[in-house]
């Protein structure tokens, strides 16, 4: 998997190995500890940080000083997105989702009262958070909108 920052530098990941690629500089190679596999990477423009998701941990990578820091832990993590309007990360899991406040560094409780809790994808845009699940997709704002897939009919 590969993602770029605002200056078109790239962070590339394969399993637990990562490389930071910058124009006219030698690649910087590093690994997640304990052979954890990178499941997803997202870039936070406001903080100039990459966020890396493994099954039980979330890390930040600073391209400025090339440092990797464990931000927090969770269980059965599956998806990650930056929600810039609220200065949060939204983290999906097999049991619902929770948020992580980027300013206070606090996690919310896991939200489980959902149309379906097995989250497979999280995307943000236009002030909404969209969740993909094994049974369809829904959006969260002040209300919950459900869009089901064919899997719900089985």
mmCIF file of C-alpha atoms in Angstrom, residues 57-146:
data_model
loop_
_atom_site.group_PDB
_atom_site.id
_atom_site.type_symbol
_atom_site.label_atom_id
_atom_site.label_comp_id
_atom_site.label_asym_id
_atom_site.label_seq_id
_atom_site.Cartn_x
_atom_site.Cartn_y
_atom_site.Cartn_z
ATOM 1 C CA UNK A 57 -2.622 -0.572 17.567
ATOM 2 C CA UNK A 58 -2.566 2.807 15.857
ATOM 3 C CA UNK A 59 0.741 4.577 15.208
ATOM 4 C CA UNK A 60 1.661 8.017 13.947
ATOM 5 C CA UNK A 61 4.607 8.619 11.644
ATOM 6 C CA UNK A 62 6.086 12.104 11.440
ATOM 7 C CA UNK A 63 7.783 12.748 8.092
ATOM 8 C CA UNK A 64 9.443 15.825 9.601
ATOM 9 C CA UNK A 65 11.615 13.926 12.061
ATOM 10 C CA UNK A 66 11.017 10.398 10.710
ATOM 11 C CA UNK A 67 9.655 9.150 14.023
ATOM 12 C CA UNK A 68 7.132 6.378 14.653
ATOM 13 C CA UNK A 69 5.005 6.628 17.817
ATOM 14 C CA UNK A 70 2.318 4.352 19.186
ATOM 15 C CA UNK A 71 -0.767 6.519 19.722
ATOM 16 C CA UNK A 72 -3.137 3.987 21.307
ATOM 17 C CA UNK A 73 -4.337 0.395 21.335
ATOM 18 C CA UNK A 74 -7.676 -1.243 20.602
ATOM 19 C CA UNK A 75 -9.091 -4.644 19.730
ATOM 20 C CA UNK A 76 -9.862 -6.090 16.316
ATOM 21 C CA UNK A 77 -9.227 -2.781 14.476
ATOM 22 C CA UNK A 78 -10.163 -2.834 10.789
ATOM 23 C CA UNK A 79 -10.393 0.689 9.305
ATOM 24 C CA UNK A 80 -9.153 4.237 9.844
ATOM 25 C CA UNK A 81 -9.936 7.741 8.577
ATOM 26 C CA UNK A 82 -9.060 11.315 9.546
ATOM 27 C CA UNK A 83 -12.133 13.462 10.273
ATOM 28 C CA UNK A 84 -10.622 16.952 9.877
ATOM 29 C CA UNK A 85 -13.832 18.859 10.678
ATOM 30 C CA UNK A 86 -13.726 17.493 14.219
ATOM 31 C CA UNK A 87 -9.950 17.002 14.532
ATOM 32 C CA UNK A 88 -10.464 13.276 15.098
ATOM 33 C CA UNK A 89 -9.519 9.871 13.846
ATOM 34 C CA UNK A 90 -12.430 7.508 13.264
ATOM 35 C CA UNK A 91 -11.465 3.895 13.831
ATOM 36 C CA UNK A 92 -13.580 0.941 12.738
ATOM 37 C CA UNK A 93 -13.413 -2.478 14.338
ATOM 38 C CA UNK A 94 -15.158 -5.817 14.194
ATOM 39 C CA UNK A 95 -17.349 -4.573 17.069
ATOM 40 C CA UNK A 96 -18.298 -1.010 16.005
ATOM 41 C CA UNK A 97 -16.287 2.192 15.903
ATOM 42 C CA UNK A 98 -14.709 4.807 18.155
ATOM 43 C CA UNK A 99 -13.043 8.172 17.733
ATOM 44 C CA UNK A 100 -9.684 9.502 18.870
ATOM 45 C CA UNK A 101 -9.443 13.231 19.572
ATOM 46 C CA UNK A 102 -6.241 14.504 17.977
ATOM 47 C CA UNK A 103 -5.971 17.453 20.385
ATOM 48 C CA UNK A 104 -6.785 15.840 23.747
ATOM 49 C CA UNK A 105 -5.386 12.401 22.736
ATOM 50 C CA UNK A 106 -8.499 10.723 24.199
ATOM 51 C CA UNK A 107 -10.438 7.744 22.832
ATOM 52 C CA UNK A 108 -14.208 7.650 22.928
ATOM 53 C CA UNK A 109 -16.067 4.516 24.023
ATOM 54 C CA UNK A 110 -16.824 2.027 21.248
ATOM 55 C CA UNK A 111 -20.166 2.747 19.545
ATOM 56 C CA UNK A 112 -21.992 -0.535 19.048
ATOM 57 C CA UNK A 113 -25.564 0.659 18.471
ATOM 58 C CA UNK A 114 -25.271 0.540 14.692
ATOM 59 C CA UNK A 115 -27.087 -1.054 11.772
ATOM 60 C CA UNK A 116 -24.171 -3.524 11.656
ATOM 61 C CA UNK A 117 -21.028 -3.522 13.824
ATOM 62 C CA UNK A 118 -18.490 -5.343 11.652
ATOM 63 C CA UNK A 119 -16.833 -2.271 10.076
ATOM 64 C CA UNK A 120 -14.637 -2.905 7.018
ATOM 65 C CA UNK A 121 -14.070 0.681 5.779
ATOM 66 C CA UNK A 122 -14.305 4.258 7.074
ATOM 67 C CA UNK A 123 -14.349 7.355 4.866
ATOM 68 C CA UNK A 124 -14.996 11.002 5.710
ATOM 69 C CA UNK A 125 -16.170 13.887 3.556
ATOM 70 C CA UNK A 126 -18.575 16.801 3.501
ATOM 71 C CA UNK A 127 -18.988 16.670 7.273
ATOM 72 C CA UNK A 128 -20.086 13.033 7.343
ATOM 73 C CA UNK A 129 -18.494 9.744 8.269
ATOM 74 C CA UNK A 130 -19.302 6.779 6.032
ATOM 75 C CA UNK A 131 -18.889 3.192 7.182
ATOM 76 C CA UNK A 132 -18.626 0.115 5.007
ATOM 77 C CA UNK A 133 -19.613 -3.133 6.701
ATOM 78 C CA UNK A 134 -19.965 -6.765 5.762
ATOM 79 C CA UNK A 135 -23.717 -6.091 5.345
ATOM 80 C CA UNK A 136 -23.736 -2.751 3.508
ATOM 81 C CA UNK A 137 -22.898 0.882 4.203
ATOM 82 C CA UNK A 138 -24.239 3.682 6.363
ATOM 83 C CA UNK A 139 -23.451 7.274 7.214
ATOM 84 C CA UNK A 140 -23.265 8.872 10.642
ATOM 85 C CA UNK A 141 -23.968 12.502 11.436
ATOM 86 C CA UNK A 142 -26.931 13.534 13.585
ATOM 87 C CA UNK A 143 -28.873 10.611 12.180
ATOM 88 C CA UNK A 144 -28.109 7.212 10.757
ATOM 89 C CA UNK A 145 -28.754 6.415 7.115
ATOM 90 C CA UNK A 146 -28.574 2.797 6.057
#
